[in-house]
Amino acid sequence: MALTAEQVSGAATVGVEGASGAELDAPGASGRPAGDRVGLPSEGDSAAGAHAGSAGRRPQPPVEQASGAAPDAAQVRRAGPPSEAVAAPAAPAAQAATAARRPHPRPGGFAVHALLGPLQEAPVTVHADAVLLATGGYEKVLPFPGWTLPGVVAAGGAQAMLKGGLVVPGRTAVVAGTGPLLLPVATGLAAAGVDVVALVESAGPKAFVRKAGALAAQPSKVAEGAQYAAQLLRHRVKFLARHTVVEAHGGERLVAVTVAALDAGGRVRAGTERRIPCDTLAVGHGMLPHTDLAESLGCRIDGLDVHVDEEQRTDVPGVWAAGETTGIGGAALSLAEGHIAGRSIAARLHGDEPDPRGWAPAAKSRTRMREFFAAIDTVYAPPAHWTDQVTDDTVVCRCEEVTGGEIRAAVGELGAGDLRTVKLLTRAGMGWCQGRMCEPAVAGLAGCEQRPARRLLARPVPLGVLARAGETEDD
């Protein structure tokens, strides 16, 4: 029997338990449920969902059919005898050798811990022999003066408001940043009656020309982009290529933004600033993969992505990964990877060797889409010198109200050379979001490499749930 996390009705997955029975760090969801919850200082974040596969036994306790949104995984543990304890990640070569020697899921399986109910406060544990991590990605927003004003929203947030409740964030909007997400956001808002006065994109036409070959390999995507362009023309949305927002203005809420042109090096061109009145700014600078649960299980991370083989297996036996957590690539790529992972899991849980011919079309689609989005990543990149626009009094960590000046002082005056040290000196990343929002910005200002970080829990958990952890019905 196979179980996906989405089948735990209204659940937010809190974690997964492994062979040693010891808790493994795993970051998690971006939602903010009510109630007192524990969030420990950490260096990364994400919304997380886990799929669990179970052969020949039903999960305990029984779960209901899915009611809607996928749950957020917060902790993954592997159950089993002490001899099956999960070790710390080894060197890539050693990891690959271990995976090769143990092609089947490890005895003992997994325990997936989740929270149920509208407030996500009722704990539940689902047991499985294999886990498919499909934790998705989250939006990256880089700071600039005024970005904390009411009326400034993430581009994906504006789209979610529109899709989820047919609610528009304002009457006059500017959509800005970089990435393919800006196109559907701008056209969606315009179609809903919002006056989208400008789409401000930091990428320029020359970047697309340089990648024309790779982009042309996906004619359906090119056609989709052309459709969005036609809709922008129909709604008379002004498109400002090679521009960026340098400041948002307002007192109690947003009233205008200042945008400026960028030179070839990614710096603002002096004298090109223009002020655009608006009450809404939808801004985004791409997506990042959620790797929290994978890291907590000791899975290998390549850059910011979970490493998988041709079957979508991680280097931890019994753990597969698919979708944005293995690299941002959109719905079509996620579906292809999920198809491959599902077939691989189904075969291996029955002790069979998977037949790659069964997923050959999906594998071809996966290859093409990965190549396409690798090209897209080089086209849609934030301006190289975006940090120049972050003034010393610009708030970078919204949770702890840490400014750009404090982060620069931690590096220049106190010698901080990595994200963890910056966090300890400034508290940047210690707040509710645990660095989800501010980590890319802190890394850019500090000149540090952004790396996935391990957290104790994947999402905020009520103190009562932790207090009752390990109790049985007889206690």
CSV table of C-alpha atoms in Angstrom, one decimal:
chain,number,residue,atom,x,y,z
A,1,MET,CA,0.0,0.0,0.0
A,2,ALA,CA,1.2,3.5,-0.8
A,3,LEU,CA,0.4,6.6,1.2
A,4,THR,CA,1.0,10.2,0.3
A,5,ALA,CA,1.2,13.0,2.8
A,6,GLU,CA,-1.7,14.7,1.0
A,7,GLN,CA,-3.9,11.8,2.2
A,8,VAL,CA,-3.5,12.8,5.8
A,9,SER,CA,-6.5,15.1,5.8
A,10,GLY,CA,-5.7,18.7,6.8
A,11,ALA,CA,-2.3,17.5,8.0
A,12,ALA,CA,1.0,19.4,8.4
A,13,THR,CA,3.8,16.8,8.5
A,14,VAL,CA,6.1,17.5,11.4
A,15,GLY,CA,8.8,14.9,10.8
A,16,VAL,CA,9.9,11.4,9.9
A,17,GLU,CA,11.7,8.9,12.2
A,18,GLY,CA,14.4,6.6,11.1
A,19,ALA,CA,16.2,3.4,12.1
A,20,SER,CA,17.9,4.7,15.2
A,21,GLY,CA,14.7,6.1,16.7
A,22,ALA,CA,16.5,9.3,17.3
A,23,GLU,CA,15.1,12.7,16.2
A,24,LEU,CA,16.7,14.0,13.1
A,25,ASP,CA,16.7,17.7,12.2
A,26,ALA,CA,14.3,18.8,9.5
A,27,PRO,CA,13.1,22.3,8.6
A,28,GLY,CA,9.6,23.0,7.4
A,29,ALA,CA,6.5,24.9,6.5
A,30,SER,CA,6.1,28.6,5.8
A,31,GLY,CA,2.6,28.9,7.3
A,32,ARG,CA,1.9,30.5,10.6
A,33,PRO,CA,-0.7,28.5,12.5
A,34,ALA,CA,-2.1,29.8,15.8
A,35,GLY,CA,-0.9,28.8,19.2
A,36,ASP,CA,2.4,28.8,21.1
A,37,ARG,CA,4.9,26.9,19.1
A,38,VAL,CA,8.6,26.1,19.3
A,39,GLY,CA,11.0,27.4,16.7
A,40,LEU,CA,14.7,27.0,17.4
A,41,PRO,CA,17.5,29.1,15.8
A,42,SER,CA,18.5,27.5,12.5
A,43,GLU,CA,19.9,28.3,9.1
A,44,GLY,CA,17.3,27.3,6.5
A,45,ASP,CA,13.6,26.7,6.0
A,46,SER,CA,10.9,25.5,3.9
A,47,ALA,CA,7.4,24.2,3.4
A,48,ALA,CA,7.6,20.4,3.3
A,49,GLY,CA,5.5,17.5,2.2
A,50,ALA,CA,6.4,13.8,2.4
A,51,HIS,CA,5.0,10.9,0.6
A,52,ALA,CA,5.2,7.5,2.4
A,53,GLY,CA,5.1,4.1,0.8
A,54,SER,CA,3.9,1.1,2.8
A,55,ALA,CA,4.0,-2.5,1.6
A,56,GLY,CA,1.5,-4.9,3.1
A,57,ARG,CA,0.4,-2.9,6.1
A,58,ARG,CA,-1.8,0.0,6.8
A,59,PRO,CA,-0.5,3.2,8.4
A,60,GLN,CA,-1.4,3.8,12.0
A,61,PRO,CA,-3.5,5.5,13.0
A,62,PRO,CA,-5.9,5.3,10.0
A,63,VAL,CA,-6.0,8.4,7.9
A,64,GLU,CA,-8.7,10.0,5.8
A,65,GLN,CA,-8.8,10.8,2.2
A,66,ALA,CA,-7.2,14.1,1.2
A,67,SER,CA,-9.3,17.2,1.7
A,68,GLY,CA,-7.1,19.7,-0.2
A,69,ALA,CA,-3.7,21.3,0.6
A,70,ALA,CA,-0.7,19.1,0.9
A,71,PRO,CA,0.6,18.8,4.5
A,72,ASP,CA,4.0,20.3,5.6
A,73,ALA,CA,6.6,17.8,6.7
A,74,ALA,CA,8.4,18.8,9.8
A,75,GLN,CA,10.4,15.8,11.0
A,76,VAL,CA,11.3,12.5,9.6
A,77,ARG,CA,12.6,9.6,11.7
A,78,ARG,CA,13.5,6.0,10.8
A,79,ALA,CA,12.2,3.2,13.1
A,80,GLY,CA,14.2,0.1,13.7
A,81,PRO,CA,16.9,-1.6,15.8
A,82,PRO,CA,19.9,0.3,17.0
A,83,SER,CA,22.1,-1.5,14.6
A,84,GLU,CA,20.2,0.3,11.8
A,85,ALA,CA,21.1,3.8,13.1
A,86,VAL,CA,21.4,6.5,10.4
A,87,ALA,CA,24.9,7.8,10.3
A,88,ALA,CA,26.0,11.3,9.5
A,89,PRO,CA,26.4,11.9,5.7
A,90,ALA,CA,29.6,10.5,4.3
A,91,ALA,CA,31.6,11.7,1.4
A,92,PRO,CA,29.7,11.4,-1.9
A,93,ALA,CA,31.7,8.4,-3.1
A,94,ALA,CA,31.0,6.5,0.1
A,95,GLN,CA,27.3,7.4,0.0
A,96,ALA,CA,27.0,6.1,-3.5
A,97,ALA,CA,28.6,2.9,-2.5
A,98,THR,CA,26.3,2.4,0.4
A,99,ALA,CA,23.2,3.0,-1.7
A,100,ALA,CA,24.5,0.5,-4.3
A,101,ARG,CA,25.0,-2.2,-1.7
A,102,ARG,CA,21.5,-1.6,-0.2
A,103,PRO,CA,19.1,-1.3,-3.2
A,104,HIS,CA,16.0,-2.0,-1.1
A,105,PRO,CA,14.4,0.1,1.7
A,106,ARG,CA,16.1,-0.5,5.0
A,107,PRO,CA,14.2,-2.8,7.5
A,108,GLY,CA,12.2,-0.9,10.1
A,109,GLY,CA,10.8,1.7,7.8
A,110,PHE,CA,9.9,5.2,8.7
A,111,ALA,CA,7.5,7.1,11.1
A,112,VAL,CA,6.1,10.2,9.6
A,113,HIS,CA,5.0,12.7,12.2
A,114,ALA,CA,2.3,15.2,11.3
A,115,LEU,CA,-0.2,17.7,12.8
A,116,LEU,CA,-3.9,17.5,12.0
A,117,GLY,CA,-6.9,19.8,12.2
A,118,PRO,CA,-7.6,23.4,11.1
A,119,LEU,CA,-5.1,24.7,13.6
A,120,GLN,CA,-2.7,21.8,13.0
A,121,GLU,CA,-2.3,21.0,16.7
A,122,ALA,CA,-3.3,17.3,16.8
A,123,PRO,CA,-0.3,15.0,16.3
A,124,VAL,CA,-0.5,11.8,14.2
A,125,THR,CA,2.2,9.3,13.2
A,126,VAL,CA,2.1,7.3,9.9
A,127,HIS,CA,4.4,4.3,9.5
A,128,ALA,CA,5.8,3.4,6.1
A,129,ASP,CA,8.6,1.4,4.5
A,130,ALA,CA,9.7,4.2,2.1
A,131,VAL,CA,9.4,7.9,1.9
A,132,LEU,CA,9.1,10.1,-1.2
A,133,LEU,CA,10.1,13.7,-0.3
A,134,ALA,CA,8.0,16.1,-2.5
A,135,THR,CA,8.6,19.2,-0.4
A,136,GLY,CA,8.4,21.8,-3.3
A,137,GLY,CA,10.0,25.2,-3.2
A,138,TYR,CA,9.6,28.6,-1.7
A,139,GLU,CA,9.8,32.1,-3.1
A,140,LYS,CA,12.9,34.3,-2.8
A,141,VAL,CA,12.5,38.0,-2.2
A,142,LEU,CA,15.5,40.3,-1.9
A,143,PRO,CA,15.3,43.4,0.3
A,144,PHE,CA,15.3,47.1,-0.8
A,145,PRO,CA,14.3,50.2,1.1
A,146,GLY,CA,10.6,50.2,1.9
A,147,TRP,CA,10.0,46.5,1.2
A,148,THR,CA,8.4,46.0,4.6
A,149,LEU,CA,5.6,48.5,3.9
A,150,PRO,CA,2.0,47.2,3.8
A,151,GLY,CA,1.1,46.8,0.1
A,152,VAL,CA,4.4,45.1,-0.8
A,153,VAL,CA,3.7,41.4,-1.3
A,154,ALA,CA,5.6,38.4,-2.7
A,155,ALA,CA,4.6,37.8,-6.3
A,156,GLY,CA,3.6,34.2,-5.5
A,157,GLY,CA,1.6,35.5,-2.6
A,158,ALA,CA,-0.4,37.9,-4.9
A,159,GLN,CA,-1.0,34.9,-7.2
A,160,ALA,CA,-2.2,32.7,-4.3
A,161,MET,CA,-4.6,35.4,-3.1
A,162,LEU,CA,-6.1,35.7,-6.5
A,163,LYS,CA,-6.4,31.9,-7.1
A,164,GLY,CA,-7.4,31.0,-3.5
A,165,GLY,CA,-10.1,33.6,-2.9
A,166,LEU,CA,-10.4,35.7,-6.0
A,167,VAL,CA,-9.0,38.5,-3.8
A,168,VAL,CA,-6.8,41.2,-5.3
A,169,PRO,CA,-4.1,42.9,-3.1
A,170,GLY,CA,-4.9,46.4,-4.5
A,171,ARG,CA,-6.2,48.6,-7.3
A,172,THR,CA,-3.0,49.8,-8.9
A,173,ALA,CA,0.0,47.4,-9.0
A,174,VAL,CA,3.6,47.1,-10.1
A,175,VAL,CA,5.0,43.6,-10.6
A,176,ALA,CA,8.8,43.5,-10.3
A,177,GLY,CA,11.8,41.3,-9.8
A,178,THR,CA,12.9,38.5,-12.1
A,179,GLY,CA,11.7,35.1,-13.1
A,180,PRO,CA,9.0,33.5,-15.2
A,181,LEU,CA,6.5,33.7,-12.4
A,182,LEU,CA,6.2,37.4,-12.9
A,183,LEU,CA,4.3,36.9,-16.2
A,184,PRO,CA,1.4,34.9,-14.9
A,185,VAL,CA,1.2,37.2,-11.9
A,186,ALA,CA,1.0,40.3,-14.0
A,187,THR,CA,-1.5,38.9,-16.5
A,188,GLY,CA,-3.6,37.3,-13.7
A,189,LEU,CA,-3.9,40.6,-11.8
A,190,ALA,CA,-4.7,42.5,-15.0
A,191,ALA,CA,-7.4,40.0,-15.9
A,192,ALA,CA,-8.9,40.4,-12.4
A,193,GLY,CA,-9.3,44.1,-13.0
A,194,VAL,CA,-6.2,45.5,-11.3
A,195,ASP,CA,-4.5,48.3,-13.1
A,196,VAL,CA,-1.0,46.8,-13.6
A,197,VAL,CA,1.0,49.9,-14.5
A,198,ALA,CA,4.3,48.2,-15.1
A,199,LEU,CA,6.1,44.8,-15.2
A,200,VAL,CA,9.7,45.5,-14.0
A,201,GLU,CA,12.1,42.7,-15.1
A,202,SER,CA,15.8,42.8,-14.3
A,203,ALA,CA,16.6,40.4,-17.1
A,204,GLY,CA,17.2,41.8,-20.6
A,205,PRO,CA,16.5,40.7,-24.2
A,206,LYS,CA,20.2,39.9,-24.8
A,207,ALA,CA,20.1,37.2,-22.2
A,208,PHE,CA,17.3,35.4,-24.0
A,209,VAL,CA,19.1,35.6,-27.3
A,210,ARG,CA,22.2,34.0,-25.9
A,211,LYS,CA,20.1,31.0,-24.7
A,212,ALA,CA,17.9,30.9,-27.8
A,213,GLY,CA,18.9,27.3,-28.7
A,214,ALA,CA,18.0,25.9,-25.3
A,215,LEU,CA,14.8,27.8,-25.1
A,216,ALA,CA,13.7,26.8,-28.6
A,217,ALA,CA,14.0,23.2,-27.6
A,218,GLN,CA,10.8,23.7,-25.6
A,219,PRO,CA,8.4,25.3,-28.2
A,220,SER,CA,5.4,24.8,-25.8
A,221,LYS,CA,7.1,27.0,-23.2
A,222,VAL,CA,8.0,29.6,-25.9
A,223,ALA,CA,4.4,29.6,-27.0
A,224,GLU,CA,3.2,30.0,-23.4
A,225,GLY,CA,5.5,33.0,-23.0
A,226,ALA,CA,4.2,34.5,-26.2
A,227,GLN,CA,0.6,34.2,-24.9
A,228,TYR,CA,1.5,36.0,-21.7
A,229,ALA,CA,3.2,38.8,-23.8
A,230,ALA,CA,0.0,39.1,-25.9
A,231,GLN,CA,-2.1,39.5,-22.7
A,232,LEU,CA,0.3,42.1,-21.4
A,233,LEU,CA,-0.2,44.1,-24.6
A,234,ARG,CA,-4.0,43.7,-24.5
A,235,HIS,CA,-4.1,45.0,-21.0
A,236,ARG,CA,-1.6,47.8,-21.9
A,237,VAL,CA,0.9,46.7,-19.2
A,238,LYS,CA,4.2,48.6,-19.7
A,239,PHE,CA,7.2,46.2,-19.7
A,240,LEU,CA,10.4,47.6,-18.4
A,241,ALA,CA,13.3,45.2,-19.2
A,242,ARG,CA,16.7,45.6,-17.5
A,243,HIS,CA,15.0,47.6,-14.7
A,244,THR,CA,14.8,47.1,-11.0
A,245,VAL,CA,12.9,48.6,-8.0
A,246,VAL,CA,15.3,50.7,-5.9
A,247,GLU,CA,12.8,51.9,-3.3
A,248,ALA,CA,9.2,51.6,-2.1
A,249,HIS,CA,7.6,54.8,-0.7
A,250,GLY,CA,4.8,55.4,1.8
A,251,GLY,CA,3.9,56.0,5.4
A,252,GLU,CA,1.2,53.7,6.7
A,253,ARG,CA,1.2,51.8,3.4
A,254,LEU,CA,2.7,51.8,-0.1
A,255,VAL,CA,1.9,54.8,-2.3
A,256,ALA,CA,4.7,54.6,-5.0
A,257,VAL,CA,7.9,52.8,-6.1
A,258,THR,CA,11.0,54.1,-7.7
A,259,VAL,CA,12.5,52.0,-10.5
A,260,ALA,CA,15.7,52.5,-12.5
A,261,ALA,CA,17.5,51.0,-15.5
A,262,LEU,CA,20.4,48.6,-15.0
A,263,ASP,CA,23.7,48.7,-16.9
A,264,ALA,CA,25.4,45.7,-18.4
A,265,GLY,CA,27.1,44.9,-15.1
A,266,GLY,CA,23.9,44.9,-13.1
A,267,ARG,CA,24.3,48.3,-11.5
A,268,VAL,CA,21.7,51.0,-11.4
A,269,ARG,CA,22.3,53.6,-14.1
A,270,ALA,CA,22.4,57.1,-12.6
A,271,GLY,CA,19.7,59.5,-13.8
A,272,THR,CA,17.3,56.7,-15.0
A,273,GLU,CA,15.2,56.7,-11.8
A,274,ARG,CA,11.4,57.2,-12.2
A,275,ARG,CA,8.6,57.2,-9.6
A,276,ILE,CA,5.5,55.1,-10.3
A,277,PRO,CA,2.4,55.7,-8.1
A,278,CYS,CA,0.8,52.4,-7.0
A,279,ASP,CA,-0.8,50.8,-3.9
A,280,THR,CA,0.6,47.3,-4.5
A,281,LEU,CA,4.0,45.9,-5.4
A,282,ALA,CA,4.2,42.2,-6.2
A,283,VAL,CA,7.9,41.3,-6.1
A,284,GLY,CA,9.9,38.1,-6.5
A,285,HIS,CA,13.4,37.0,-7.4
A,286,GLY,CA,13.0,33.3,-8.2
A,287,MET,CA,12.4,30.1,-6.2
A,288,LEU,CA,14.5,28.0,-3.9
A,289,PRO,CA,14.1,24.3,-3.2
A,290,HIS,CA,12.9,23.0,0.2
A,291,THR,CA,15.5,20.5,1.4
A,292,ASP,CA,14.8,20.5,5.1
A,293,LEU,CA,13.6,16.9,5.5
A,294,ALA,CA,16.2,15.5,3.1
A,295,GLU,CA,19.0,17.1,5.1
A,296,SER,CA,17.5,15.8,8.4
A,297,LEU,CA,17.8,12.3,7.0
A,298,GLY,CA,21.3,12.8,5.9
A,299,CYS,CA,20.6,13.0,2.1
A,300,ARG,CA,23.3,14.4,-0.1
A,301,ILE,CA,22.7,18.0,-1.2
A,302,ASP,CA,24.3,19.3,-4.4
A,303,GLY,CA,24.4,23.1,-4.1
A,304,LEU,CA,20.8,23.8,-2.9
A,305,ASP,CA,19.2,20.7,-4.5
A,306,VAL,CA,18.6,17.2,-3.2
A,307,HIS,CA,20.8,14.8,-5.1
A,308,VAL,CA,19.0,11.9,-6.8
A,309,ASP,CA,19.8,9.1,-9.2
A,310,GLU,CA,18.0,8.0,-12.4
A,311,GLU,CA,15.2,6.5,-10.2
A,312,GLN,CA,14.9,9.7,-8.1
A,313,ARG,CA,16.5,7.8,-5.2
A,314,THR,CA,18.5,9.8,-2.7
A,315,ASP,CA,21.7,8.3,-1.3
A,316,VAL,CA,19.7,7.3,1.9
A,317,PRO,CA,18.1,3.8,1.4
A,318,GLY,CA,14.3,4.0,1.4
A,319,VAL,CA,14.2,7.7,0.6
A,320,TRP,CA,13.2,9.1,-2.8
A,321,ALA,CA,12.8,12.8,-3.8
A,322,ALA,CA,10.9,14.5,-6.7
A,323,GLY,CA,9.8,17.9,-7.8
A,324,GLU,CA,11.2,21.3,-6.8
A,325,THR,CA,13.2,19.8,-3.9
A,326,THR,CA,15.6,18.3,-6.5
A,327,GLY,CA,15.8,21.6,-8.5
A,328,ILE,CA,13.3,24.3,-9.5
A,329,GLY,CA,11.7,23.3,-12.8
A,330,GLY,CA,7.9,23.7,-12.8
A,331,ALA,CA,4.9,21.4,-12.8
A,332,ALA,CA,5.8,19.4,-15.9
A,333,LEU,CA,9.2,18.4,-14.6
A,334,SER,CA,7.8,17.6,-11.1
A,335,LEU,CA,5.2,15.3,-12.7
A,336,ALA,CA,7.8,13.5,-14.7
A,337,GLU,CA,10.0,13.0,-11.7
A,338,GLY,CA,7.1,11.9,-9.5
A,339,HIS,CA,6.1,9.3,-12.2
A,340,ILE,CA,9.6,7.8,-12.2
A,341,ALA,CA,9.8,7.8,-8.4
A,342,GLY,CA,6.4,6.2,-8.0
A,343,ARG,CA,7.3,3.3,-10.4
A,344,SER,CA,10.7,2.8,-8.7
A,345,ILE,CA,9.1,2.7,-5.2
A,346,ALA,CA,6.4,0.3,-6.3
A,347,ALA,CA,8.8,-2.1,-7.7
A,348,ARG,CA,11.4,-2.0,-4.9
A,349,LEU,CA,8.8,-2.3,-2.1
A,350,HIS,CA,7.9,-5.7,-3.7
A,351,GLY,CA,11.5,-6.7,-4.0
A,352,ASP,CA,11.7,-6.3,-7.8
A,353,GLU,CA,14.3,-4.5,-9.9
A,354,PRO,CA,12.5,-1.5,-11.6
A,355,ASP,CA,12.4,-1.6,-15.4
A,356,PRO,CA,13.4,1.8,-16.8
A,357,ARG,CA,11.5,1.1,-20.0
A,358,GLY,CA,8.3,1.7,-17.9
A,359,TRP,CA,9.2,5.3,-17.4
A,360,ALA,CA,11.2,6.0,-20.6
A,361,PRO,CA,8.8,8.8,-21.9
A,362,ALA,CA,8.9,10.5,-18.4
A,363,ALA,CA,12.8,10.2,-18.4
A,364,LYS,CA,13.0,11.9,-21.8
A,365,SER,CA,10.7,14.7,-20.6
A,366,ARG,CA,12.8,15.1,-17.4
A,367,THR,CA,16.0,15.5,-19.4
A,368,ARG,CA,14.5,18.1,-21.7
A,369,MET,CA,12.9,20.1,-18.9
A,370,ARG,CA,16.1,20.0,-16.8
A,371,GLU,CA,18.1,21.4,-19.7
A,372,PHE,CA,15.4,24.1,-20.4
A,373,PHE,CA,15.3,25.3,-16.8
A,374,ALA,CA,19.1,25.3,-16.5
A,375,ALA,CA,19.1,27.8,-19.3
A,376,ILE,CA,16.2,29.7,-17.6
A,377,ASP,CA,18.2,30.0,-14.4
A,378,THR,CA,21.0,31.8,-16.2
A,379,VAL,CA,18.6,34.2,-17.9
A,380,TYR,CA,16.5,35.1,-14.8
A,381,ALA,CA,19.0,36.1,-12.2
A,382,PRO,CA,18.8,39.0,-9.7
A,383,PRO,CA,21.0,42.0,-10.6
A,384,ALA,CA,24.6,41.2,-9.8
A,385,HIS,CA,24.9,44.3,-7.6
A,386,TRP,CA,21.5,44.3,-5.9
A,387,THR,CA,23.2,44.7,-2.5
A,388,ASP,CA,24.2,48.2,-3.5
A,389,GLN,CA,20.5,49.3,-3.1
A,390,VAL,CA,20.3,47.9,0.5
A,391,THR,CA,20.9,50.9,2.7
A,392,ASP,CA,22.3,50.5,6.3
A,393,ASP,CA,18.8,51.3,7.7
A,394,THR,CA,17.0,48.8,5.4
A,395,VAL,CA,15.5,46.0,7.5
A,396,VAL,CA,16.8,42.7,6.1
A,397,CYS,CA,15.6,40.2,8.7
A,398,ARG,CA,12.0,41.2,9.3
A,399,CYS,CA,11.4,38.8,12.2
A,400,GLU,CA,14.2,40.2,14.3
A,401,GLU,CA,14.3,43.6,12.7
A,402,VAL,CA,18.0,43.3,11.8
A,403,THR,CA,19.2,46.0,9.4
A,404,GLY,CA,21.7,45.9,6.5
A,405,GLY,CA,24.0,48.1,8.6
A,406,GLU,CA,24.1,45.5,11.4
A,407,ILE,CA,24.9,42.7,9.0
A,408,ARG,CA,27.7,44.7,7.4
A,409,ALA,CA,29.1,45.6,10.8
A,410,ALA,CA,29.1,41.9,11.8
A,411,VAL,CA,31.2,41.2,8.8
A,412,GLY,CA,33.4,44.2,8.5
A,413,GLU,CA,34.0,45.0,12.2
A,414,LEU,CA,33.4,41.7,14.0
A,415,GLY,CA,34.9,39.4,11.4
A,416,ALA,CA,31.9,37.2,10.7
A,417,GLY,CA,32.7,35.0,7.7
A,418,ASP,CA,29.7,32.7,7.5
A,419,LEU,CA,25.9,32.8,7.9
A,420,ARG,CA,26.0,31.1,11.3
A,421,THR,CA,28.4,33.6,12.8
A,422,VAL,CA,26.3,36.5,11.3
A,423,LYS,CA,23.2,35.0,13.0
A,424,LEU,CA,24.9,34.6,16.4
A,425,LEU,CA,26.1,38.2,16.2
A,426,THR,CA,23.0,39.9,14.9
A,427,ARG,CA,20.1,37.4,15.4
A,428,ALA,CA,19.3,37.5,11.7
A,429,GLY,CA,17.5,34.3,10.9
A,430,MET,CA,16.5,33.5,14.6
A,431,GLY,CA,12.9,34.6,14.3
A,432,TRP,CA,9.6,32.9,13.4
A,433,CYS,CA,10.6,32.1,9.8
A,434,GLN,CA,14.0,30.7,10.9
A,435,GLY,CA,15.8,32.4,8.0
A,436,ARG,CA,13.3,31.4,5.3
A,437,MET,CA,12.9,34.9,4.1
A,438,CYS,CA,16.1,36.6,4.9
A,439,GLU,CA,18.8,34.0,4.4
A,440,PRO,CA,19.5,34.7,0.7
A,441,ALA,CA,19.7,38.4,1.5
A,442,VAL,CA,22.0,37.9,4.6
A,443,ALA,CA,24.3,35.7,2.5
A,444,GLY,CA,24.5,38.3,-0.3
A,445,LEU,CA,25.3,41.2,2.1
A,446,ALA,CA,27.8,39.1,4.1
A,447,GLY,CA,29.5,37.7,0.9
A,448,CYS,CA,28.8,34.2,2.1
A,449,GLU,CA,27.7,31.2,0.2
A,450,GLN,CA,24.1,30.2,0.9
A,451,ARG,CA,24.0,26.6,2.0
A,452,PRO,CA,21.0,24.4,3.1
A,453,ALA,CA,20.8,24.3,6.9
A,454,ARG,CA,19.4,21.7,9.3
A,455,ARG,CA,16.7,22.5,11.8
A,456,LEU,CA,15.4,20.7,14.8
A,457,LEU,CA,11.8,20.9,13.4
A,458,ALA,CA,10.5,21.4,10.0
A,459,ARG,CA,7.7,23.8,11.1
A,460,PRO,CA,6.4,25.4,14.3
A,461,VAL,CA,5.0,22.8,16.7
A,462,PRO,CA,2.7,23.5,19.7
A,463,LEU,CA,4.5,23.1,23.1
A,464,GLY,CA,1.7,20.7,24.2
A,465,VAL,CA,2.6,18.3,21.3
A,466,LEU,CA,6.2,18.3,22.3
A,467,ALA,CA,5.3,17.7,26.0
A,468,ARG,CA,3.2,14.7,25.0
A,469,ALA,CA,5.8,13.3,22.6
A,470,GLY,CA,6.4,9.6,23.3
A,471,GLU,CA,3.3,9.1,25.4
A,472,THR,CA,1.0,6.2,24.7
A,473,GLU,CA,-2.7,5.9,25.2
A,474,ASP,CA,-2.0,4.0,28.5
A,475,ASP,CA,0.1,6.8,30.0
